[in-house]
Amino acid sequence: MSEPTGKYSITMPRDIAEAAKARSGPSGLSAYVAAAVARQIERDNLNELIQVAEAEHGPITEDEIQDLRDQLHQARRQQARNEANAA
């Protein structure tokens, strides 16, 4: 069952609207715009969480960010190896 919807009028630059129409595919422009807005809300929520965490624990250092990136890359490499071995 789908969620209830409402009809809204928005204004945006014509070139952005045309690009969105061209990319929206069979789901249509409304679904494309709704998905884009949902992603932006997720980003806004994450940024708010980061601000709260940094206010409580201090800012994240570049070294911490790099360490986490390294861990992510290592996990992805391991996952790829596991998938290759399973095939």
PDB file of C-alpha atoms in Angstrom:
ATOM      1  CA  MET A   1       0.000   0.000   0.000  1.00  0.00           C
ATOM      2  CA  SER A   2       1.421   3.382  -0.952  1.00  0.00           C
ATOM      3  CA  GLU A   3       1.583   6.385   1.318  1.00  0.00           C
ATOM      4  CA  PRO A   4      -0.921   9.204   0.888  1.00  0.00           C
ATOM      5  CA  THR A   5       0.209  11.945  -1.443  1.00  0.00           C
ATOM      6  CA  GLY A   6      -0.509  15.626  -1.873  1.00  0.00           C
ATOM      7  CA  LYS A   7      -0.278  17.902  -4.852  1.00  0.00           C
ATOM      8  CA  TYR A   8       2.218  20.783  -4.601  1.00  0.00           C
ATOM      9  CA  SER A   9       3.423  23.501  -6.872  1.00  0.00           C
ATOM     10  CA  ILE A  10       7.162  24.153  -6.901  1.00  0.00           C
ATOM     11  CA  THR A  11       9.390  26.517  -8.805  1.00  0.00           C
ATOM     12  CA  MET A  12      12.845  25.564 -10.046  1.00  0.00           C
ATOM     13  CA  PRO A  13      15.225  26.630 -12.777  1.00  0.00           C
ATOM     14  CA  ARG A  14      14.043  25.422 -16.182  1.00  0.00           C
ATOM     15  CA  ASP A  15      17.306  23.622 -17.005  1.00  0.00           C
ATOM     16  CA  ILE A  16      17.099  21.589 -13.789  1.00  0.00           C
ATOM     17  CA  ALA A  17      13.446  20.746 -14.439  1.00  0.00           C
ATOM     18  CA  GLU A  18      14.224  19.614 -18.004  1.00  0.00           C
ATOM     19  CA  ALA A  19      17.167  17.496 -16.833  1.00  0.00           C
ATOM     20  CA  ALA A  20      14.971  15.907 -14.160  1.00  0.00           C
ATOM     21  CA  LYS A  21      12.238  15.170 -16.716  1.00  0.00           C
ATOM     22  CA  ALA A  22      14.782  13.570 -19.030  1.00  0.00           C
ATOM     23  CA  ARG A  23      16.082  11.330 -16.223  1.00  0.00           C
ATOM     24  CA  SER A  24      12.804  10.528 -14.495  1.00  0.00           C
ATOM     25  CA  GLY A  25      11.983   7.568 -16.696  1.00  0.00           C
ATOM     26  CA  PRO A  26       8.736   5.619 -16.408  1.00  0.00           C
ATOM     27  CA  SER A  27       8.171   6.551 -12.744  1.00  0.00           C
ATOM     28  CA  GLY A  28       7.665  10.163 -13.769  1.00  0.00           C
ATOM     29  CA  LEU A  29       8.878  13.534 -12.608  1.00  0.00           C
ATOM     30  CA  SER A  30       6.895  13.538  -9.356  1.00  0.00           C
ATOM     31  CA  ALA A  31       8.505  10.291  -8.179  1.00  0.00           C
ATOM     32  CA  TYR A  32      11.945  11.532  -9.248  1.00  0.00           C
ATOM     33  CA  VAL A  33      11.547  14.801  -7.329  1.00  0.00           C
ATOM     34  CA  ALA A  34      10.100  12.997  -4.285  1.00  0.00           C
ATOM     35  CA  ALA A  35      13.115  10.651  -4.201  1.00  0.00           C
ATOM     36  CA  ALA A  36      15.514  13.597  -4.494  1.00  0.00           C
ATOM     37  CA  VAL A  37      13.791  15.431  -1.648  1.00  0.00           C
ATOM     38  CA  ALA A  38      13.814  12.268   0.485  1.00  0.00           C
ATOM     39  CA  ARG A  39      17.582  11.920  -0.071  1.00  0.00           C
ATOM     40  CA  GLN A  40      18.097  15.565   0.898  1.00  0.00           C
ATOM     41  CA  ILE A  41      16.103  15.068   4.098  1.00  0.00           C
ATOM     42  CA  GLU A  42      18.284  12.043   4.930  1.00  0.00           C
ATOM     43  CA  ARG A  43      21.405  14.158   4.373  1.00  0.00           C
ATOM     44  CA  ASP A  44      20.012  16.966   6.521  1.00  0.00           C
ATOM     45  CA  ASN A  45      19.217  14.480   9.298  1.00  0.00           C
ATOM     46  CA  LEU A  46      22.732  13.017   9.115  1.00  0.00           C
ATOM     47  CA  ASN A  47      24.269  16.489   9.253  1.00  0.00           C
ATOM     48  CA  GLU A  48      22.205  17.247  12.359  1.00  0.00           C
ATOM     49  CA  LEU A  49      23.429  14.020  13.976  1.00  0.00           C
ATOM     50  CA  ILE A  50      27.022  14.933  13.142  1.00  0.00           C
ATOM     51  CA  GLN A  51      26.576  18.376  14.687  1.00  0.00           C
ATOM     52  CA  VAL A  52      25.176  16.867  17.885  1.00  0.00           C
ATOM     53  CA  ALA A  53      27.984  14.284  18.075  1.00  0.00           C
ATOM     54  CA  GLU A  54      30.669  16.891  17.424  1.00  0.00           C
ATOM     55  CA  ALA A  55      29.180  19.209  20.033  1.00  0.00           C
ATOM     56  CA  GLU A  56      29.363  16.382  22.564  1.00  0.00           C
ATOM     57  CA  HIS A  57      32.653  14.714  21.542  1.00  0.00           C
ATOM     58  CA  GLY A  58      34.512  17.333  19.505  1.00  0.00           C
ATOM     59  CA  PRO A  59      35.105  17.455  15.770  1.00  0.00           C
ATOM     60  CA  ILE A  60      36.164  14.394  13.822  1.00  0.00           C
ATOM     61  CA  THR A  61      39.810  14.641  12.785  1.00  0.00           C
ATOM     62  CA  GLU A  62      41.119  14.025   9.276  1.00  0.00           C
ATOM     63  CA  ASP A  63      43.098  11.059  10.641  1.00  0.00           C
ATOM     64  CA  GLU A  64      39.909   9.498  12.034  1.00  0.00           C
ATOM     65  CA  ILE A  65      38.160  10.003   8.705  1.00  0.00           C
ATOM     66  CA  GLN A  66      41.062   8.431   6.815  1.00  0.00           C
ATOM     67  CA  ASP A  67      41.171   5.472   9.230  1.00  0.00           C
ATOM     68  CA  LEU A  68      37.473   4.836   8.640  1.00  0.00           C
ATOM     69  CA  ARG A  69      37.909   5.122   4.864  1.00  0.00           C
ATOM     70  CA  ASP A  70      40.747   2.606   5.038  1.00  0.00           C
ATOM     71  CA  GLN A  71      38.560   0.221   7.049  1.00  0.00           C
ATOM     72  CA  LEU A  72      35.741   0.596   4.512  1.00  0.00           C
ATOM     73  CA  HIS A  73      38.055  -0.102   1.570  1.00  0.00           C
ATOM     74  CA  GLN A  74      39.504  -3.115   3.350  1.00  0.00           C
ATOM     75  CA  ALA A  75      36.007  -4.455   4.098  1.00  0.00           C
ATOM     76  CA  ARG A  76      34.990  -3.991   0.450  1.00  0.00           C
ATOM     77  CA  ARG A  77      38.099  -5.819  -0.756  1.00  0.00           C
ATOM     78  CA  GLN A  78      37.399  -8.658   1.672  1.00  0.00           C
ATOM     79  CA  GLN A  79      33.774  -8.838   0.546  1.00  0.00           C
ATOM     80  CA  ALA A  80      34.859  -9.004  -3.108  1.00  0.00           C
ATOM     81  CA  ARG A  81      37.291 -11.821  -2.269  1.00  0.00           C
ATOM     82  CA  ASN A  82      34.560 -13.690  -0.379  1.00  0.00           C
ATOM     83  CA  GLU A  83      32.143 -13.324  -3.291  1.00  0.00           C
ATOM     84  CA  ALA A  84      34.792 -14.478  -5.769  1.00  0.00           C
ATOM     85  CA  ASN A  85      35.566 -17.540  -3.630  1.00  0.00           C
ATOM     86  CA  ALA A  86      31.870 -18.374  -3.291  1.00  0.00           C
ATOM     87  CA  ALA A  87      31.338 -18.307  -7.058  1.00  0.00           C
TER      88      ALA A  87
END
